[in-house]
Short mmCIF file of C-alpha atoms in Angstrom, two decimals:
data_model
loop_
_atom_site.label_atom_id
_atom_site.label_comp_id
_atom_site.label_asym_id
_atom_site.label_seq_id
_atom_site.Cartn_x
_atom_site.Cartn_y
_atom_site.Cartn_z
CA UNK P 196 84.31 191.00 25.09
CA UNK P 197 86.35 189.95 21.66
CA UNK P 198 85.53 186.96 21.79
CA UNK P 199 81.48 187.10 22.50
CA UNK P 200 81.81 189.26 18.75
CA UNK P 201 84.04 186.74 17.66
CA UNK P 202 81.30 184.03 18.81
CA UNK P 203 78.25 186.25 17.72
CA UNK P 204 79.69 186.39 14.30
CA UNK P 205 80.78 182.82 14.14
CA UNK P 206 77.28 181.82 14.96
CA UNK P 207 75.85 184.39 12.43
CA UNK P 208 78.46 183.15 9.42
CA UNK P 209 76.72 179.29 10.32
CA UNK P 210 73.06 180.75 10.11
CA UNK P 211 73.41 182.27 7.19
CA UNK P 212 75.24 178.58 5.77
CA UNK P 213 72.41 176.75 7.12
CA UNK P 214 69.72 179.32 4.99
CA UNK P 215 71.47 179.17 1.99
CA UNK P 216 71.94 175.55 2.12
CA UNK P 217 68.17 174.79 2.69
CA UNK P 218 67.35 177.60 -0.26
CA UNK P 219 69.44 175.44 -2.52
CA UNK P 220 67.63 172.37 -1.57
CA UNK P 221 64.43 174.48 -1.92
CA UNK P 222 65.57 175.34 -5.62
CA UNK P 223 66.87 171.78 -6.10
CA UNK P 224 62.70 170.38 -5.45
CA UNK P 225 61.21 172.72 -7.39
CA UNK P 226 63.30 172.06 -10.18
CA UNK P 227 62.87 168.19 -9.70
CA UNK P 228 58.85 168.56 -9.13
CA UNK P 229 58.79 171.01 -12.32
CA UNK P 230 60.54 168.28 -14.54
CA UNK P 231 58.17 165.75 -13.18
CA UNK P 232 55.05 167.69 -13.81
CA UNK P 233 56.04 168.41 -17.22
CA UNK P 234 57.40 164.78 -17.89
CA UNK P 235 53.68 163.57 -16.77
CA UNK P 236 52.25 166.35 -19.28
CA UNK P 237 54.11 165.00 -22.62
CA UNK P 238 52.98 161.50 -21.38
CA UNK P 239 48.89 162.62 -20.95
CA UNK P 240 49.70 164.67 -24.18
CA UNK P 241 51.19 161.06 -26.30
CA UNK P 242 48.25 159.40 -25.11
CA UNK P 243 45.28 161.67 -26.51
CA UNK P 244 47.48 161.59 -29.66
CA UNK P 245 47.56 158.42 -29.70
CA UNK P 246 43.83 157.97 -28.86
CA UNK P 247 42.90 160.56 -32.04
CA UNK P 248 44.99 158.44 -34.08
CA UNK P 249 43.37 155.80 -33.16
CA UNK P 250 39.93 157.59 -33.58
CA UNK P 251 41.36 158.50 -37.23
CA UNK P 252 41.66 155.20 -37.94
CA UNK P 253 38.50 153.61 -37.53
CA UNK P 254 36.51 156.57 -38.79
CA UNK P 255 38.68 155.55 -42.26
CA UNK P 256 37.37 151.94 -42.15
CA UNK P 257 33.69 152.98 -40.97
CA UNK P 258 34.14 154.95 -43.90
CA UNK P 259 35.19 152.45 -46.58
CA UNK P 260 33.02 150.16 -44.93
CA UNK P 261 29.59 152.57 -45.77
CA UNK P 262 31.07 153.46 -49.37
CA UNK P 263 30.69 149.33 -49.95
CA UNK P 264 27.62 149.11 -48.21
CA UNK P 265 26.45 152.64 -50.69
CA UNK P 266 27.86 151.02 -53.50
CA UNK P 267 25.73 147.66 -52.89
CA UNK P 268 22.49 149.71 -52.43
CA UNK P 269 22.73 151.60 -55.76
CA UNK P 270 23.46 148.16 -57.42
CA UNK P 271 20.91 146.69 -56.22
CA UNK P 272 18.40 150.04 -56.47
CA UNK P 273 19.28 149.73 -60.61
CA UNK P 274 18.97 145.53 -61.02
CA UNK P 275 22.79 144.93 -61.31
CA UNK P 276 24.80 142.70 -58.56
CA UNK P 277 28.08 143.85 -57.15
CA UNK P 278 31.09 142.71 -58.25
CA UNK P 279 33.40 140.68 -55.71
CA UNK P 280 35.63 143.42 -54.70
CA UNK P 281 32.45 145.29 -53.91
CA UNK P 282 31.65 142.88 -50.99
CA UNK P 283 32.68 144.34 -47.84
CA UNK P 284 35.27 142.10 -46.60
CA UNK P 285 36.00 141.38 -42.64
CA UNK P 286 36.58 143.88 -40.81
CA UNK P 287 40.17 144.81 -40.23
CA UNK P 288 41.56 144.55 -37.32
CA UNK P 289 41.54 147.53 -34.75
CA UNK P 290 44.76 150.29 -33.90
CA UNK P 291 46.78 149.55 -30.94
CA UNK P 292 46.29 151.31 -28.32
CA UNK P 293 48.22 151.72 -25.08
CA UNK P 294 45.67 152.53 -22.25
CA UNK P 295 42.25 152.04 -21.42
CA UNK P 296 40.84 155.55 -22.18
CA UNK P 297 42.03 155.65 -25.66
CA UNK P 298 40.59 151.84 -26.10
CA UNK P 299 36.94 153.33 -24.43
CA UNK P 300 37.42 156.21 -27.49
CA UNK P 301 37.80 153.56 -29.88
CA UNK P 302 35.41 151.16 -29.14
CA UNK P 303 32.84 153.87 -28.64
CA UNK P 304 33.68 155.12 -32.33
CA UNK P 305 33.34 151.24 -33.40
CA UNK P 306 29.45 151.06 -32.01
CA UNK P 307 28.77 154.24 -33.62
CA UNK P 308 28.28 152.69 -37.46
CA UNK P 309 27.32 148.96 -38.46
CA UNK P 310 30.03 146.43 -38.43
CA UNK P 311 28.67 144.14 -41.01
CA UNK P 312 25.72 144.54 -44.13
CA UNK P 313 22.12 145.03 -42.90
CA UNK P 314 20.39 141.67 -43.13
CA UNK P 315 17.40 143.31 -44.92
CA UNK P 316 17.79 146.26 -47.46
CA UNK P 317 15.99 149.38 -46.66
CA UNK P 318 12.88 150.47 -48.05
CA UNK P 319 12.37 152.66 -51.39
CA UNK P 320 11.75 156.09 -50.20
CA UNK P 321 9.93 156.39 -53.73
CA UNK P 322 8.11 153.32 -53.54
CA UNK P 323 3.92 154.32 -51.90
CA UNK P 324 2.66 152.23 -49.48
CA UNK P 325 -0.13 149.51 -50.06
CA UNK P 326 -3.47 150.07 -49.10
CA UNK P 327 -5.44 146.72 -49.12
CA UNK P 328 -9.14 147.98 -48.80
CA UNK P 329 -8.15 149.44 -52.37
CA UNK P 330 -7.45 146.39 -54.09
CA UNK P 331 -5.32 146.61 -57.04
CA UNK P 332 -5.77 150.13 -57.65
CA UNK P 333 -3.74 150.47 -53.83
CA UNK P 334 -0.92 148.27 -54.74
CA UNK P 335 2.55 149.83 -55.02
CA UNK P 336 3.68 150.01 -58.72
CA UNK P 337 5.76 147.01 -60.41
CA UNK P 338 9.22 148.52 -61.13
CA UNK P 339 11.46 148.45 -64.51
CA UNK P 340 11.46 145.21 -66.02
CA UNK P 341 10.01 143.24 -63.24
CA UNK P 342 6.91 140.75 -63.06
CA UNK P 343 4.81 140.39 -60.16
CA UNK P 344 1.10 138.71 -59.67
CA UNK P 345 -1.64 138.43 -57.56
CA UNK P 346 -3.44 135.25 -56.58
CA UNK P 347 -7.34 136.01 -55.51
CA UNK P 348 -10.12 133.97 -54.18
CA UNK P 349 -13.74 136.07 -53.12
CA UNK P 350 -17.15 134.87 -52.02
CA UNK P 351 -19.79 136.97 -52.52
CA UNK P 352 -23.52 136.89 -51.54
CA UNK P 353 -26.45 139.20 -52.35
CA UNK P 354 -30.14 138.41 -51.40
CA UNK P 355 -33.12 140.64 -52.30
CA UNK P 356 -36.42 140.81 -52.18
CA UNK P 357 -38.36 142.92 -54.20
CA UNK P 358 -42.13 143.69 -55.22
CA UNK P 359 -41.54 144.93 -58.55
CA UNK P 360 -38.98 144.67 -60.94
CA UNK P 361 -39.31 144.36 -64.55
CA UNK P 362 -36.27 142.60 -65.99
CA UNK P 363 -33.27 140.16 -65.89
CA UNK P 364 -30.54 140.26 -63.25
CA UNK P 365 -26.89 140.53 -64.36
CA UNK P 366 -24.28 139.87 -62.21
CA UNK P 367 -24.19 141.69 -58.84
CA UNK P 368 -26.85 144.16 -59.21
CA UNK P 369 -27.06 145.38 -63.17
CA UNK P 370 -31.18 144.61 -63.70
CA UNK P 371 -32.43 144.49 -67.19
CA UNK P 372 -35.39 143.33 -68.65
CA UNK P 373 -39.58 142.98 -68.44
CA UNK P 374 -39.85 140.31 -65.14
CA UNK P 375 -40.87 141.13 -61.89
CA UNK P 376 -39.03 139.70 -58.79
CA UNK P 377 -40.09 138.75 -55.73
CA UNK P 378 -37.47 137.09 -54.32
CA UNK P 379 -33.65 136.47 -55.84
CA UNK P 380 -30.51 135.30 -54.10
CA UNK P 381 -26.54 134.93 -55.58
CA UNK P 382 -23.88 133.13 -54.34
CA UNK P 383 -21.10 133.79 -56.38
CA UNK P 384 -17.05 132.41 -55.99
CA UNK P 385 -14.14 133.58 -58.55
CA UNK P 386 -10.76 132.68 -58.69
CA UNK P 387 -8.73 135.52 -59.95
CA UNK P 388 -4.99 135.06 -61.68
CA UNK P 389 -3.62 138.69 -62.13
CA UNK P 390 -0.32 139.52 -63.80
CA UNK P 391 1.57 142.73 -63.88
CA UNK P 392 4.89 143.67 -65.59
CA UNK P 393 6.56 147.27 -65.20
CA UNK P 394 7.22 149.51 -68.18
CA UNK P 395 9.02 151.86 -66.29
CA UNK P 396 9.41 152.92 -62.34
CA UNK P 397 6.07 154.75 -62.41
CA UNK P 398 4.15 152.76 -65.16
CA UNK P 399 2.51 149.61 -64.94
CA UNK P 400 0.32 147.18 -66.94
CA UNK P 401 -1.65 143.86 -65.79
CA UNK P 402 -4.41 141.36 -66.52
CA UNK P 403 -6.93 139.74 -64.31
CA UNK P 404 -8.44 136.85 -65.73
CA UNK P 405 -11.31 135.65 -63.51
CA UNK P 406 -12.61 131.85 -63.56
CA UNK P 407 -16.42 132.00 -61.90
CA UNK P 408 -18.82 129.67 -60.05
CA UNK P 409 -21.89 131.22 -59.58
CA UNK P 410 -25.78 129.96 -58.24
CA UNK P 411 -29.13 131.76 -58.70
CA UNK P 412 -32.10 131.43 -56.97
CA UNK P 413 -34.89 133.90 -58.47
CA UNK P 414 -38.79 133.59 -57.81
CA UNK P 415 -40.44 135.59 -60.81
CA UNK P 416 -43.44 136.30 -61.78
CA UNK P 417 -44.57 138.42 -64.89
CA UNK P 418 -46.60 141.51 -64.01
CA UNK P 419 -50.68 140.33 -64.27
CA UNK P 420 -51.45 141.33 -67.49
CA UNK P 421 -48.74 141.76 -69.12
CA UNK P 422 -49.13 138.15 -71.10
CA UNK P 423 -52.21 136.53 -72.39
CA UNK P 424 -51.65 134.11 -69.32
CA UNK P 425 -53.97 135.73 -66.86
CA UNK P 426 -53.07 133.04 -64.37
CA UNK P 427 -49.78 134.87 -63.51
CA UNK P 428 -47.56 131.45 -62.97
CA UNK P 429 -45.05 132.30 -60.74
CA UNK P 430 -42.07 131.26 -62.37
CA UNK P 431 -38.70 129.73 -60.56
CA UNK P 432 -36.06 130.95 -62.71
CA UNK P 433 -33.19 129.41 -60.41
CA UNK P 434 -29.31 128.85 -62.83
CA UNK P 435 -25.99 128.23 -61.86
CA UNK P 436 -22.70 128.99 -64.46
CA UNK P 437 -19.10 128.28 -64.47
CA UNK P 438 -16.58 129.84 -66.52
CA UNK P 439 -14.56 132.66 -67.53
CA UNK P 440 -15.23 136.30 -66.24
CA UNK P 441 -14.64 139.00 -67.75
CA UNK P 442 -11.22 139.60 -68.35
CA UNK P 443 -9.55 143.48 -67.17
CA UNK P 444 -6.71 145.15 -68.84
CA UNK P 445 -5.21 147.67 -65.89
CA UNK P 446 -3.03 150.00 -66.78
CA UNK P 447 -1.15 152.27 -63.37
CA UNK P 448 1.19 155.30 -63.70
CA UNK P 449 2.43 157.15 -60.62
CA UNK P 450 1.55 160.95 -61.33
CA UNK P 451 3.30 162.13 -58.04
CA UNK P 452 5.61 161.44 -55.40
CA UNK P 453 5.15 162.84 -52.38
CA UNK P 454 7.31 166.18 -51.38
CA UNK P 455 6.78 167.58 -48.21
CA UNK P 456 3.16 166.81 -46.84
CA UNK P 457 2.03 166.06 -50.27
CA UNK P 458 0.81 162.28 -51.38
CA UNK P 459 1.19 159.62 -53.88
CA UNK P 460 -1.17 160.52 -56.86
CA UNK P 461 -1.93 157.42 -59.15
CA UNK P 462 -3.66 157.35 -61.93
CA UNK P 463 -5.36 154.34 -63.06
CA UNK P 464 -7.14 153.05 -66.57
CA UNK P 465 -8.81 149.97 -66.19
CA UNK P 466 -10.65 148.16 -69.69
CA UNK P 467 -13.24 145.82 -69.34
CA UNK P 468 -13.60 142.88 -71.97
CA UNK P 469 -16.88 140.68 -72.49
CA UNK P 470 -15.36 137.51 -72.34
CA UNK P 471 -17.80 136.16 -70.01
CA UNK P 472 -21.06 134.72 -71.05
CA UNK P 473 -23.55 137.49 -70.83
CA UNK P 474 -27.35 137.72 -70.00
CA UNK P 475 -28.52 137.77 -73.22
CA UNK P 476 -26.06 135.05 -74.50
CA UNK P 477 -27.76 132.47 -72.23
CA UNK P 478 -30.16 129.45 -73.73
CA UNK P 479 -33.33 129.84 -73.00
CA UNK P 480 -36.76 127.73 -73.13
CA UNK P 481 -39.74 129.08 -74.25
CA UNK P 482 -41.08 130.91 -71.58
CA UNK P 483 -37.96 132.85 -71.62
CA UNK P 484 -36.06 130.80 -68.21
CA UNK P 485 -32.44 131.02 -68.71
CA UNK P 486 -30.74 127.29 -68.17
CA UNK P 487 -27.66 129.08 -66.96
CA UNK P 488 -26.35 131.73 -64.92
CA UNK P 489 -24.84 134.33 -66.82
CA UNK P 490 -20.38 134.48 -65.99
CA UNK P 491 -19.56 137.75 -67.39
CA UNK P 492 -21.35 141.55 -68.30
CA UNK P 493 -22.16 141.05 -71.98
CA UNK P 494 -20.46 145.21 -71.96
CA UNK P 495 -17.95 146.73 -72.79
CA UNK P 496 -16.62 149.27 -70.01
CA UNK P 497 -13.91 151.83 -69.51
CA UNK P 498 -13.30 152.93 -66.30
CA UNK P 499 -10.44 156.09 -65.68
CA UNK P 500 -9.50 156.94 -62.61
CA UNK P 501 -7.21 158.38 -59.64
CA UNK P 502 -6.09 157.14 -56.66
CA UNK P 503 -4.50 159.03 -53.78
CA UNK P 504 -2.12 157.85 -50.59
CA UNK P 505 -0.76 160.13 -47.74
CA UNK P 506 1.37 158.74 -45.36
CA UNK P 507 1.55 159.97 -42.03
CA UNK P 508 3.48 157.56 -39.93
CA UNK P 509 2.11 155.23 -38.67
CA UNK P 510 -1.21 155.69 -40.50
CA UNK P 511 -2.09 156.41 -44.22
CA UNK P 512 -4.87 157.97 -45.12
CA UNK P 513 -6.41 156.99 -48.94
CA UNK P 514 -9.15 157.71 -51.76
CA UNK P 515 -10.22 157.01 -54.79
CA UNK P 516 -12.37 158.79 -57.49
CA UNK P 517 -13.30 156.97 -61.07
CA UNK P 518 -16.10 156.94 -63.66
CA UNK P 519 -17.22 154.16 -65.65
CA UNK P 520 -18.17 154.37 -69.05
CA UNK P 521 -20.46 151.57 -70.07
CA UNK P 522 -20.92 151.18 -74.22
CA UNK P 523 -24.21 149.55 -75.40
CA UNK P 524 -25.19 147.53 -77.99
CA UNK P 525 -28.43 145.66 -80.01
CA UNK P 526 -28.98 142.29 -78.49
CA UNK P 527 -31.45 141.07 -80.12
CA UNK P 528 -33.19 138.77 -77.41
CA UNK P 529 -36.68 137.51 -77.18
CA UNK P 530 -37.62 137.05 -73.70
CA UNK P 531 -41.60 136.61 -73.63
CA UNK P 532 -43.48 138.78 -73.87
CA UNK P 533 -41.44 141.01 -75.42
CA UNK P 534 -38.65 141.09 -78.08
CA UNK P 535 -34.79 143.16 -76.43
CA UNK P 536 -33.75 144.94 -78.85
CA UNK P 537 -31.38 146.98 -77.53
CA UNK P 538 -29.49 147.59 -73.94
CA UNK P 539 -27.63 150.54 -72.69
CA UNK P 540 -25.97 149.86 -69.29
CA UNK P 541 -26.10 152.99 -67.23
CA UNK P 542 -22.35 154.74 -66.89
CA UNK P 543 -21.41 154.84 -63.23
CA UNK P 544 -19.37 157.32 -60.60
CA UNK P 545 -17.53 155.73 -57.76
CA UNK P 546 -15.42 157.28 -54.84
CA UNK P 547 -13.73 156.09 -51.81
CA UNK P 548 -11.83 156.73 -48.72
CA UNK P 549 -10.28 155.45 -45.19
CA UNK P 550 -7.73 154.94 -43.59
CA UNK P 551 -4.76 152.49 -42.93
CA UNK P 552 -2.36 151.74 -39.79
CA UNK P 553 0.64 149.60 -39.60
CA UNK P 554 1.10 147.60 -36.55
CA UNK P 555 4.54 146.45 -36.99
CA UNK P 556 6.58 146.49 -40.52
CA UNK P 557 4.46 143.03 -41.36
CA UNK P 558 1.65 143.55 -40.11
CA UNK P 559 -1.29 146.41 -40.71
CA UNK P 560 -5.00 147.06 -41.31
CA UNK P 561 -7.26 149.56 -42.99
CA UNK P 562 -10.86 150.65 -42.92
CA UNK P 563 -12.92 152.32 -44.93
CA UNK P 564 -16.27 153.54 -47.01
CA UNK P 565 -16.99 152.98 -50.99
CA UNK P 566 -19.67 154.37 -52.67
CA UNK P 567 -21.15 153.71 -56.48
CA UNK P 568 -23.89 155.65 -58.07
CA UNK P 569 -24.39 153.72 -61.07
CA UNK P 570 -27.20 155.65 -63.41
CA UNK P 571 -29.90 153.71 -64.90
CA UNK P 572 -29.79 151.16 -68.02
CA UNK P 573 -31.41 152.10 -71.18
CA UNK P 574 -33.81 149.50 -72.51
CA UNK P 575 -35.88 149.00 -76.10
CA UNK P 576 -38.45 146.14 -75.96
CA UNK P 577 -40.86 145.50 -78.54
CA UNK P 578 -44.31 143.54 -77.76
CA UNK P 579 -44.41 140.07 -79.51
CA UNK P 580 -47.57 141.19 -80.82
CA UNK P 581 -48.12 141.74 -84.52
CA UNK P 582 -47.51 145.54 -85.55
CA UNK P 583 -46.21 146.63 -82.04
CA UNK P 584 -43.96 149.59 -82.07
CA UNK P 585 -40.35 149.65 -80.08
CA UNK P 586 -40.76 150.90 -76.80
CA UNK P 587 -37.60 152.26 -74.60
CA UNK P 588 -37.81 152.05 -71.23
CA UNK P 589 -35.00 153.63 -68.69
CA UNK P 590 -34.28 151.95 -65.22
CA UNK P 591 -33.67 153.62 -61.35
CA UNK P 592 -30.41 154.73 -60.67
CA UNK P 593 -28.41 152.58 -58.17
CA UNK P 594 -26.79 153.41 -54.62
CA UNK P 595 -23.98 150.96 -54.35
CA UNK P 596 -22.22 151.54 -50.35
CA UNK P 597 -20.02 149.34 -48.83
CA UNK P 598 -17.82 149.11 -45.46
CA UNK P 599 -14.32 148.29 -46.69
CA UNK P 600 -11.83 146.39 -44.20
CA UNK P 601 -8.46 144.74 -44.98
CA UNK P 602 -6.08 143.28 -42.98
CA UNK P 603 -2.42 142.51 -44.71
CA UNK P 604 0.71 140.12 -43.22
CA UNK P 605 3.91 140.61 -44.90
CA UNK P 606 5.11 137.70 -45.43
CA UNK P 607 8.59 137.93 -46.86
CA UNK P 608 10.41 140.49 -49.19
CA UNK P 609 8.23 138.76 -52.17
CA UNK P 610 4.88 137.53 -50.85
CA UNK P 611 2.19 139.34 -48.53
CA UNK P 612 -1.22 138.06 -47.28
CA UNK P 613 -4.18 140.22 -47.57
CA UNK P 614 -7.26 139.50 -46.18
CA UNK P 615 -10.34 142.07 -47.27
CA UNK P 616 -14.42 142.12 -45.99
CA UNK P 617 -16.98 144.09 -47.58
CA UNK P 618 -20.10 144.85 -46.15
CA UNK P 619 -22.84 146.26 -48.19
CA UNK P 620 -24.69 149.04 -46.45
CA UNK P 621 -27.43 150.10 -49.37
CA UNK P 622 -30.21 148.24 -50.73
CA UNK P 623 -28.82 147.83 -54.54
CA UNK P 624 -24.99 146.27 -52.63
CA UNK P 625 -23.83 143.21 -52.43
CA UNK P 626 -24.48 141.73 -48.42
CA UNK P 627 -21.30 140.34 -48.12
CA UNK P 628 -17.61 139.82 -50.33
CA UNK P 629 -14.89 138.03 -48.56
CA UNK P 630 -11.84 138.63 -50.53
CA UNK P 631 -8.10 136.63 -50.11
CA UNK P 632 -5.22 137.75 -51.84
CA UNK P 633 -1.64 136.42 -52.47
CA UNK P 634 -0.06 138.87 -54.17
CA UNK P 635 4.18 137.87 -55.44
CA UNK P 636 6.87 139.39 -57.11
CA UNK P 637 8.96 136.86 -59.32
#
């Protein structure tokens, strides 16, 4: 019986051995596994250190890269060129980085900005947008010291037939005068050489100095009675001239830039100058048939004005509102059977409107309407009889309407195409202008 307690116990003593033994071991692997997890820890904790740093690092260059790239832009915004150690140089070359997640970080921060300079410098946010159907008066202003021009070429044609009409027919639509027409038909072609040169960022001035070929076809025939000639000879009064226009001083100052919703607002002063040959400066033969077509006016004009343009990507919508001032003046003409003694050319309102859409950044097209109310031209004749008193006469008011379309191709950073139609859509308007412009910046 001693010895089954002595066993029981023996047995008990190498139980309780084998437990503590395998709780040692126990304690032993979760002390090896706890090193291990935290060992694996400081590694995953190195690497997203090193994968900031290396985030750190190219934000830096990003960032001295765009201070360059800033630094370029204002130079170039103000007409000076960057010095040498404003060029951005090559980039440098990227951190080091020991695994592939912290390499993804950093190449994904790379892609994020521009490596290099943009191959073509962004656009002035102050600078409006050109609306061709406008002409000049829809060009963007020429900035600070800098010359631009404008090379033009237009047709234009105008046929009308009318049964009464006492007078002489200036160019495009001004009549003056004692004849009647029946039938009368212009073909006219000008070369225009415009120059502008910027006083400042918002003011402008230019000069368009127009070289003309022009043909006239006219049937007239003097009212029957009006002359001792009862036979009413119908009388073909057909000319053609060549020469200089009338030359335009345009002057163009930006009023407001758009903020918010608002548009461009420019105001525009254009001056006309009788450099032409006139109507009443023609020769003449005796029964008062000009030999030549008449280049120019014969008027001096003013013409203020404003001109509005509100972008709203991708379109822009656009008007215009001016008033010409026409001055008069004795010209002292003798076209039989009566003596001019004096012509006041009617003053004239004019508004427009449309709108433009861009295509692409070269290319884009507008449309729109132009109207003219020009008011009627002052006349005193006198009868070539003996003792006749001075008689003034006053003309209809003109409806001038026209369908405006333009159509421009940007070239390059200096030279655009524009290519304009107007279609007359009144009586008193011109049928048809076809208009080509090359406008430059030097």
């Amino acid at each position: 019986m001693r010895l089954g307690f002595v066993g029981i116990a023996l047995l008990c003593g190498v139980a309780n051995s084998a437990i503590a033994s395998a709780q040692e071991a126990t304690t032993r692997s979760e002390a090896t596994s706890d090193a291990e997890d935290l060992g694996q820890l400081r590694a995953e904790v190195a690497d997203q250190r090193r994968a900031i740093e290396a985030q750190i690092a190219s934000l830096r260059e990003q960032q001295a890269r765009l201070e360059k790239l800033e630094s370029r832009l204002d130079a170039a915004l103000t007409g000076d060129q960057p010095t040498q150690n404003e060029q951005p140089g090559p980039a440098a070359a990227p951190a080091a980085t020991p695994n592939p997640a912290s390499q993804r970080v950093a190449a994904n921060t790379t892609q994020a900005a521009p490596d290099e300079a943009v191959g073509v410098a962004p656009e002035d946010a102050e600078r409006q947008p050109e609306v061709t159907a406008l002409g000049r008066r829809g060009s963007a202003i020429t900035k600070k010291g800098q010359l631009s021009g404008e090379i033009e070429w237009s047709y234009a044609r105008a046929e009308r037939n009318r049964a009464l009409f006492r007078g002489v027919e200036v160019v495009e639509s001004v009549l003056i005068g004692v004849f009647d027409i029946n039938e009368s038909r212009q073909d006219v072609f000008t070369q225009t050489l415009g120059l502008q040169y910027g006083l400042t960022d918002d003011f402008e001035v230019g000069i368009d100095v127009p070289l003309i070929a022009r043909w006239d076809t006219s049937l007239l025939a003097p009212v029957a009675g009006s002359t001792n000639d009862d036979e009413a000879r119908t009388i073909d009064n057909s000319a053609n001239g060549f020469g200089i226009g009338d030359v335009e001083i345009l002057m163009r100052k930006q009023l407001l830039a758009p903020r918010g919703f608002g548009p461009y607002l420019i105001g525009n002063l254009q001056v006309n100058i009788p450099t032409g040959q006139g109507p009443f400066s023609v020769d003449r033969n005796e029964f008062g048939e000009a030999f030549d077509a008449a280049t120019g006016s014969g008027f001096w004009g003013v013409t203020p004005g404003i001109t509005a343009i509100l972008p709203s990507d991708p379109g822009v919508l656009f008007g215009s509102l001016s008033y010409t001032k026409n001055f008069g003046r004795s010209v002292d003409t003798t076209i039989p059977p009566v003596q001019i003694l004096n012509v006041n050319p009617g003053d004239a309102i004019s508004f427009s409107g449309g709108l433009g859409v861009s295509l692409n950044p070269r290319l884009s097209f507008n449309f729109g309407y132009a109207h003219s109310w020009g008011f009627g031209t002052e006349t005193i004749t006198r009868a070539l009889a003996e003792g006749a008193e001075p008689v003034s006469q006053k003309s209809r008011d003109l409806q001038i309407g026209r369908l405006l379309f333009g159509t421009t191709y940007k070239i390059n950073n200096t030279t655009s195409f524009n290519f304009n139609v107007e279609s007359g859509v009144t009586d008193d308007a011109t049928d048809l202008r076809i208009l080509l412009r090359f406008p430059f910046v030097f």
